[in-house]
Amino acid sequence: MLRGKTAIITGAGRGIGRAIALQFATYGAKVVLNYRNSLSQVEELLQTIKNAGGEAIAIKADISKEDEAKNLIVEAVKEFKTLDILVNNAGINRDNLLIRMSEEEFNSVIDINLKGTFFCMKHAAQVMLKQRFGKIINISSIVGIAGNMGQANYAASKAGVIGMTKSAARELSSRGITVNAVAPGFIETDMTDALPDRIKEASIATIPLGRFGSAEEVAGAVSFLASESANYITGQVLQVDGGMVM
Ligand code: NAI
């Protein structure tokens, strides 16, 4: 499905990013695993991919810093010569009620989720424009569509990602580049593990499919958008949320 393609996945060390990297490698892509701090997680993932006969390298970069985001793209292209797929997955949350939210809490989420995605798209697009081919998939969130209590900063960043996805799709389409977003709902990862049980139970009650999703189920949507089956799809937001928002 992705044989011979090269792909960068930001924040690939754990959770949804890890699942995407594993699935891409299984489908035959050469994957670049971006990480910020946790080298041990990424080393384990590199080994898992290599043991299964896949090709992967790891590159350290804090994507909220433009020089590091640029270096990630440059180093990836140096290694694999092309860049076919970029998945902007790295993200954080710093929840607080609006009236208590500090500027630092607001900025840190915007810096990583929104500006980090912008930096990676900007530098990847320069390579993809020359190639006249590329697929960019940005991980947004259902919270960017519907909002959520205590997540004004996160919702703003993820809604921003959707607007940026649509603008980039319009700018880059004439050169064969598609840009789409995936908006997961509640997915079982370290990010949602931290939620109190009462919040988890209340959330499940709002999901028509009656359960949280898995990281692999999000990866399935990303793999589809990265594949040739999605060549005529651009500027779209694919919700992977068990029907929670419709
Ligand atoms: P996670 O916290 O398990 O993984 C996020 C990864 O991003 C970590 O490996 C972290 O080191 C990396 N990262 C954070 N800041 C970075 C930076 N500045 N530079 C490079 N890497 C950085 O989170 P999870 O749950 O796997 O989420 C992945 C993406 O999916 C995020 O963008 C998140 O907002 C989004 N999402 C998650 C949902 C969920 O229910 N888990 C729901 C909707 C969206």
XYZ file of C-alpha atoms and ligand atoms in Angstrom:
290
model
C 0.000 0.000 0.000
C 2.909 2.420 0.781
C 5.759 0.396 -0.715
C 8.854 2.506 -1.401
C 7.309 5.695 -0.006
C 9.199 7.742 2.568
C 7.321 9.161 5.532
C 8.061 11.390 8.502
C 5.910 10.933 11.600
C 6.364 13.574 14.291
C 6.101 12.498 17.928
C 6.438 8.862 16.911
C 7.713 7.478 20.227
C 4.401 6.448 21.711
C 0.618 6.472 21.357
C -0.969 7.328 18.030
C 2.357 8.314 16.382
C 3.870 4.936 17.252
C 0.851 3.095 15.818
C 1.067 5.125 12.588
C 4.804 4.431 12.246
C 4.292 0.689 12.773
C 1.433 0.531 10.295
C 3.332 2.547 7.659
C 6.348 0.229 8.042
C 4.094 -2.812 7.701
C 2.717 -1.348 4.467
C 6.285 -1.001 3.132
C 7.113 2.667 3.802
C 10.560 3.850 4.894
C 9.791 5.741 8.073
C 11.459 8.619 9.881
C 10.593 8.551 13.564
C 10.750 12.016 15.075
C 11.101 12.334 18.831
C 11.797 15.171 21.220
C 13.225 13.534 24.368
C 12.495 9.866 24.850
C 15.233 8.141 22.869
C 14.620 4.789 24.622
C 10.996 4.579 23.358
C 12.078 5.378 19.843
C 15.007 2.922 19.946
C 12.602 0.150 20.919
C 10.313 1.105 18.031
C 13.240 1.228 15.565
C 14.217 -2.285 16.620
C 10.638 -3.569 16.333
C 10.371 -2.198 12.782
C 13.786 -3.532 11.751
C 13.063 -6.974 13.257
C 9.946 -7.122 11.081
C 12.068 -6.364 7.974
C 11.149 -2.676 7.747
C 13.309 0.400 7.199
C 13.395 3.242 9.724
C 15.598 5.950 11.215
C 15.077 8.240 14.210
C 15.630 12.011 14.210
C 15.526 14.195 17.308
C 13.753 17.542 16.923
C 11.540 19.802 18.983
C 9.090 20.695 16.235
C 8.013 23.889 17.998
C 11.412 25.373 17.048
C 11.658 26.270 13.370
C 15.365 25.466 12.982
C 14.824 21.989 14.484
C 11.722 21.329 12.364
C 13.646 22.374 9.255
C 16.577 20.157 10.216
C 14.195 17.191 10.640
C 13.051 17.563 7.029
C 16.587 18.180 5.694
C 18.051 15.144 7.507
C 15.180 12.895 6.415
C 15.657 13.861 2.760
C 19.431 13.398 3.078
C 18.826 9.812 4.217
C 15.972 8.710 1.946
C 16.325 11.205 -0.995
C 12.583 11.933 -1.232
C 9.795 12.880 1.147
C 6.438 11.475 0.111
C 4.407 11.656 3.322
C 4.422 13.935 6.361
C 2.270 13.128 9.378
C 2.058 15.975 11.886
C 1.152 13.997 14.978
C 3.202 15.533 17.818
C 0.941 17.285 20.286
C 0.351 18.138 23.919
C -2.463 19.300 26.168
C -2.300 21.615 29.190
C -5.904 21.692 30.368
C -7.364 24.370 32.596
C -10.563 26.367 32.848
C -10.549 29.511 30.724
C -10.556 31.912 33.674
C -7.609 30.089 35.285
C -5.566 29.449 32.158
C -2.172 31.152 32.149
C -0.549 32.681 29.104
C 2.182 30.046 29.410
C -0.391 27.215 29.314
C -2.017 28.778 26.277
C 1.225 29.474 24.419
C 2.880 26.112 25.040
C -0.045 24.245 23.434
C -0.242 26.646 20.474
C 3.541 26.504 20.006
C 3.638 22.717 19.629
C 0.247 21.774 18.167
C -0.216 24.676 15.760
C 3.164 26.329 15.130
C 4.999 23.003 15.124
C 2.619 21.698 12.461
C 3.116 24.925 10.478
C 6.939 24.678 10.614
C 6.969 21.038 9.476
C 4.439 21.659 6.686
C 6.336 24.729 5.468
C 9.678 22.949 5.130
C 8.221 19.658 3.859
C 6.185 21.517 1.228
C 9.379 23.017 -0.213
C 10.636 19.493 -0.940
C 7.256 18.191 -2.104
C 6.714 21.130 -4.495
C 9.940 20.249 -6.328
C 8.952 16.566 -6.440
C 5.454 17.478 -7.594
C 4.135 14.865 -5.188
C 3.312 14.663 -1.517
C 0.754 13.787 1.080
C 0.444 15.743 4.300
C -1.777 14.466 7.089
C -2.306 16.615 10.167
C -3.631 15.132 13.385
C -6.295 17.495 14.671
C -8.948 16.480 17.220
C -12.684 16.326 17.584
C -12.118 19.013 20.236
C -11.070 21.387 17.431
C -14.536 20.871 15.902
C -16.824 20.677 18.927
C -14.803 22.362 21.712
C -14.389 20.930 25.202
C -14.458 22.221 28.754
C -11.007 23.047 30.085
C -9.414 22.894 26.653
C -9.659 26.431 25.188
C -5.964 26.347 24.278
C -6.088 22.810 22.845
C -9.330 23.468 20.916
C -7.861 26.668 19.445
C -4.733 24.811 18.339
C -6.662 21.918 16.785
C -9.219 24.191 15.068
C -6.232 26.159 13.770
C -4.776 22.959 12.345
C -8.000 22.400 10.389
C -7.961 25.927 8.915
C -4.287 25.588 8.049
C -4.916 22.183 6.425
C -7.577 23.659 4.130
C -5.423 26.674 3.181
C -2.406 24.487 2.428
C -4.607 22.105 0.412
C -5.649 25.019 -1.810
C -2.083 26.319 -2.173
C -0.385 23.011 -2.931
C -2.946 21.047 -4.962
C -1.735 22.248 -8.386
C 1.595 20.480 -7.733
C 0.090 17.109 -6.834
C 0.198 17.549 -3.077
C -2.790 16.633 -0.928
C -3.295 17.955 2.597
C -5.863 16.427 4.931
C -6.586 16.242 8.639
C -7.647 13.375 10.864
C -9.722 14.280 13.903
C -9.665 11.517 16.510
C -12.209 11.390 19.320
C -11.333 9.598 22.572
C -8.445 7.243 21.862
C -6.826 4.931 24.434
C -3.313 6.387 24.906
C -1.209 7.855 27.733
C -2.937 11.195 27.025
C -6.409 9.823 27.860
C -5.195 7.342 30.522
C -4.556 10.350 32.731
C -8.289 11.231 32.813
C -10.283 10.440 35.991
C -12.613 7.377 35.711
C -15.783 9.473 36.069
C -14.769 11.575 33.046
C -13.987 8.429 31.044
C -17.394 6.903 31.893
C -19.245 10.122 31.073
C -17.384 10.329 27.757
C -18.206 6.759 26.736
C -21.890 7.516 27.270
C -21.666 10.128 24.474
C -20.054 7.791 21.918
C -22.522 5.901 19.667
C -20.038 3.015 19.227
C -19.896 2.798 23.050
C -16.125 2.646 23.550
C -12.867 4.567 23.167
C -10.976 4.027 19.913
C -7.533 2.479 19.569
C -4.393 4.111 18.213
C -4.427 1.476 15.437
C -7.873 2.656 14.347
C -6.547 6.210 13.948
C -3.511 4.840 12.087
C -5.892 3.081 9.677
C -7.423 6.415 8.628
C -3.971 8.007 8.283
C -2.696 5.104 6.155
C -5.714 5.455 3.870
C -5.107 9.212 3.378
C -1.399 8.519 2.756
C -2.169 5.884 0.119
C -2.994 6.182 -3.572
C -6.592 5.237 -2.750
C -6.984 8.802 -1.444
C -5.461 10.615 -4.445
C -8.658 12.607 -5.115
C -9.160 13.677 -1.496
C -7.736 16.981 -0.255
C -8.658 19.631 2.297
C -10.807 17.185 4.236
C -11.185 16.331 7.911
C -11.716 12.631 8.572
C -13.242 12.058 12.007
C -12.251 8.865 13.829
C -14.496 9.245 16.848
C -16.987 6.378 17.027
C -19.715 8.752 15.871
C -19.301 11.117 18.819
C -19.663 14.284 16.742
C -21.948 14.273 13.687
P 0.992 11.156 23.415
O 1.201 12.168 24.468
O 0.950 9.708 23.790
O 2.095 11.339 22.256
C 2.450 12.584 21.769
C 3.878 12.517 21.254
O 4.259 13.813 20.771
C 4.880 12.131 22.367
O 5.737 11.116 21.865
C 5.643 13.429 22.605
O 6.989 13.218 22.996
C 5.575 14.077 21.231
N 5.829 15.518 21.301
C 5.240 16.440 22.117
N 5.773 17.639 21.913
C 6.717 17.519 20.935
C 7.604 18.413 20.282
N 7.644 19.706 20.606
N 8.431 17.936 19.320
C 8.413 16.630 18.984
N 7.591 15.721 19.576
C 6.755 16.163 20.540
O -0.335 11.583 22.660
P -1.325 10.775 21.698
O -2.545 10.499 22.454
O -0.628 9.668 20.998
O -1.679 11.934 20.660
C -1.070 12.071 19.393
C -1.775 13.189 18.645
O -3.167 12.881 18.537
C -1.686 14.553 19.337
O -1.564 15.573 18.370
C -3.028 14.662 20.045
O -3.399 15.983 20.270
C -3.936 13.960 19.055
N -5.176 13.451 19.624
C -5.177 12.491 20.611
C -6.381 12.028 21.103
C -6.459 10.978 22.171
O -7.572 10.672 22.620
N -5.359 10.384 22.609
C -7.648 12.546 20.612
C -7.529 13.527 19.576
C -6.326 13.946 19.110
